């Protein structure tokens, strides 16, 4: 936020944990790796998406976040959103298997992850940050 004081610290600027660009990039690379290893999924009518609920809810916020960031000239809103999405994704990985799930679950989960990957790519692109192919 341009209205707050920022303490620049070389140690934290490249951190793979916490509120940093590399943390978000790492989450984006990780989700891309899962998709490339397992293929694209597809939405499943008979899947309850309970495990993905928090991620799906977070994804629904993205258009409004971008709209507000543009309207208010506050790109930090996109950065904060992407950090929150990365954090939610990491929580998801702790409790939910994707590659080892049964075929129906796997397809549904990969579909959600492909949507997350798209948002990471778009959001980081808006901020002028690339998604590396690996980290």
Short mmCIF file of C-alpha atoms in Angstrom, two decimals:
data_model
loop_
_atom_site.label_atom_id
_atom_site.label_comp_id
_atom_site.label_asym_id
_atom_site.label_seq_id
_atom_site.Cartn_x
_atom_site.Cartn_y
_atom_site.Cartn_z
CA UNK A 1 0.00 0.00 0.00
CA UNK A 2 1.53 3.29 -1.04
CA UNK A 3 0.18 4.94 2.11
CA UNK A 4 2.15 2.75 4.49
CA UNK A 5 5.81 2.76 5.36
CA UNK A 6 7.81 0.01 3.73
CA UNK A 7 10.98 -1.34 5.23
CA UNK A 8 13.15 -2.75 2.46
CA UNK A 9 15.13 -5.79 3.55
CA UNK A 10 17.34 -7.83 1.20
CA UNK A 11 16.86 -10.93 3.37
CA UNK A 12 13.08 -10.94 3.09
CA UNK A 13 12.74 -9.70 -0.50
CA UNK A 14 13.83 -13.10 -1.88
CA UNK A 15 12.23 -15.26 0.81
CA UNK A 16 10.29 -18.33 -0.28
CA UNK A 17 8.10 -17.94 2.79
CA UNK A 18 5.89 -15.10 3.91
CA UNK A 19 4.59 -12.14 1.96
CA UNK A 20 7.06 -12.03 -0.93
CA UNK A 21 7.12 -12.33 -4.70
CA UNK A 22 9.14 -15.55 -4.66
CA UNK A 23 6.62 -17.15 -2.28
CA UNK A 24 3.84 -16.50 -4.78
CA UNK A 25 6.02 -17.51 -7.73
CA UNK A 26 6.90 -20.77 -5.97
CA UNK A 27 3.21 -21.54 -5.45
CA UNK A 28 2.55 -20.82 -9.14
CA UNK A 29 5.44 -23.05 -10.24
CA UNK A 30 4.32 -25.81 -7.89
CA UNK A 31 0.77 -25.85 -9.23
CA UNK A 32 2.09 -25.81 -12.82
CA UNK A 33 4.28 -28.82 -12.03
CA UNK A 34 1.33 -30.79 -10.67
CA UNK A 35 -0.67 -30.00 -13.80
CA UNK A 36 2.19 -30.88 -16.14
CA UNK A 37 2.76 -34.18 -14.31
CA UNK A 38 -0.91 -35.15 -14.20
CA UNK A 39 -2.62 -33.39 -17.10
CA UNK A 40 -5.58 -31.06 -17.15
CA UNK A 41 -8.68 -31.96 -15.23
CA UNK A 42 -12.31 -31.28 -15.86
CA UNK A 43 -15.20 -30.22 -13.68
CA UNK A 44 -17.13 -33.14 -12.18
CA UNK A 45 -20.86 -32.87 -11.55
CA UNK A 46 -20.82 -35.66 -8.98
CA UNK A 47 -17.90 -34.32 -6.94
CA UNK A 48 -18.67 -32.23 -3.82
CA UNK A 49 -15.56 -29.96 -3.94
CA UNK A 50 -15.57 -29.81 -0.13
CA UNK A 51 -11.78 -30.09 0.05
CA UNK A 52 -11.47 -27.29 -2.52
CA UNK A 53 -14.13 -25.03 -1.00
CA UNK A 54 -11.75 -22.39 0.38
CA UNK A 55 -9.77 -22.21 -2.85
CA UNK A 56 -12.89 -21.97 -4.99
CA UNK A 57 -14.26 -19.19 -2.79
CA UNK A 58 -10.94 -17.36 -3.03
CA UNK A 59 -10.99 -17.72 -6.83
CA UNK A 60 -14.42 -16.07 -7.01
CA UNK A 61 -12.95 -12.94 -5.40
CA UNK A 62 -10.35 -12.37 -8.12
CA UNK A 63 -12.39 -10.33 -10.66
CA UNK A 64 -13.49 -7.90 -7.94
CA UNK A 65 -9.95 -7.58 -6.60
CA UNK A 66 -8.63 -6.66 -10.05
CA UNK A 67 -11.49 -4.24 -10.65
CA UNK A 68 -10.92 -2.48 -7.31
CA UNK A 69 -7.15 -2.40 -7.75
CA UNK A 70 -7.56 -0.73 -11.15
CA UNK A 71 -10.25 1.67 -9.98
CA UNK A 72 -8.29 2.76 -6.92
CA UNK A 73 -4.85 2.62 -8.57
CA UNK A 74 -3.72 0.21 -5.85
CA UNK A 75 -1.87 -2.75 -7.35
CA UNK A 76 -0.95 -3.97 -3.85
CA UNK A 77 -4.49 -5.36 -3.67
CA UNK A 78 -3.62 -7.86 -6.41
CA UNK A 79 -0.35 -8.74 -4.64
CA UNK A 80 -2.14 -9.29 -1.35
CA UNK A 81 -4.79 -11.42 -3.03
CA UNK A 82 -2.16 -13.59 -4.74
CA UNK A 83 -0.37 -14.08 -1.44
CA UNK A 84 -3.62 -15.16 0.20
CA UNK A 85 -4.33 -17.55 -2.69
CA UNK A 86 -0.82 -19.04 -2.38
CA UNK A 87 -1.31 -19.47 1.36
CA UNK A 88 -4.68 -21.16 0.79
CA UNK A 89 -3.13 -23.43 -1.82
CA UNK A 90 -0.38 -24.48 0.59
CA UNK A 91 -2.99 -25.35 3.22
CA UNK A 92 -4.81 -27.40 0.60
CA UNK A 93 -1.66 -29.36 -0.28
CA UNK A 94 -1.18 -30.25 3.40
CA UNK A 95 -4.49 -32.08 3.60
CA UNK A 96 -5.46 -33.12 0.07
CA UNK A 97 -3.83 -35.55 -2.32
CA UNK A 98 -4.15 -34.80 -6.02
CA UNK A 99 -2.00 -37.30 -7.92
CA UNK A 100 -3.01 -40.23 -5.69
CA UNK A 101 -6.75 -39.49 -5.70
CA UNK A 102 -9.24 -41.67 -7.53
CA UNK A 103 -9.83 -40.65 -11.16
CA UNK A 104 -12.98 -38.57 -10.56
CA UNK A 105 -11.41 -36.66 -7.65
CA UNK A 106 -8.18 -36.22 -9.55
CA UNK A 107 -9.94 -34.68 -12.56
CA UNK A 108 -11.94 -32.32 -10.36
CA UNK A 109 -8.91 -31.28 -8.35
CA UNK A 110 -6.77 -30.73 -11.43
CA UNK A 111 -9.53 -28.56 -12.88
CA UNK A 112 -9.48 -26.36 -9.79
CA UNK A 113 -5.67 -26.22 -9.87
CA UNK A 114 -5.70 -25.18 -13.53
CA UNK A 115 -7.96 -22.28 -12.59
CA UNK A 116 -5.59 -21.35 -9.77
CA UNK A 117 -2.69 -21.49 -12.21
CA UNK A 118 -4.51 -19.16 -14.59
CA UNK A 119 -5.14 -16.63 -11.81
CA UNK A 120 -1.50 -16.77 -10.69
CA UNK A 121 -0.32 -16.19 -14.26
CA UNK A 122 -2.75 -13.35 -14.88
CA UNK A 123 -2.26 -11.66 -11.51
CA UNK A 124 1.51 -11.85 -11.55
CA UNK A 125 1.43 -10.61 -15.15
CA UNK A 126 -0.55 -7.56 -14.05
CA UNK A 127 2.21 -6.84 -11.53
CA UNK A 128 4.96 -7.32 -14.11
CA UNK A 129 6.23 -10.49 -12.46
CA UNK A 130 6.88 -13.58 -14.52
CA UNK A 131 6.06 -17.12 -13.54
CA UNK A 132 9.32 -19.03 -13.95
CA UNK A 133 9.27 -22.52 -15.42
CA UNK A 134 10.93 -23.87 -12.28
CA UNK A 135 12.42 -22.74 -8.98
#
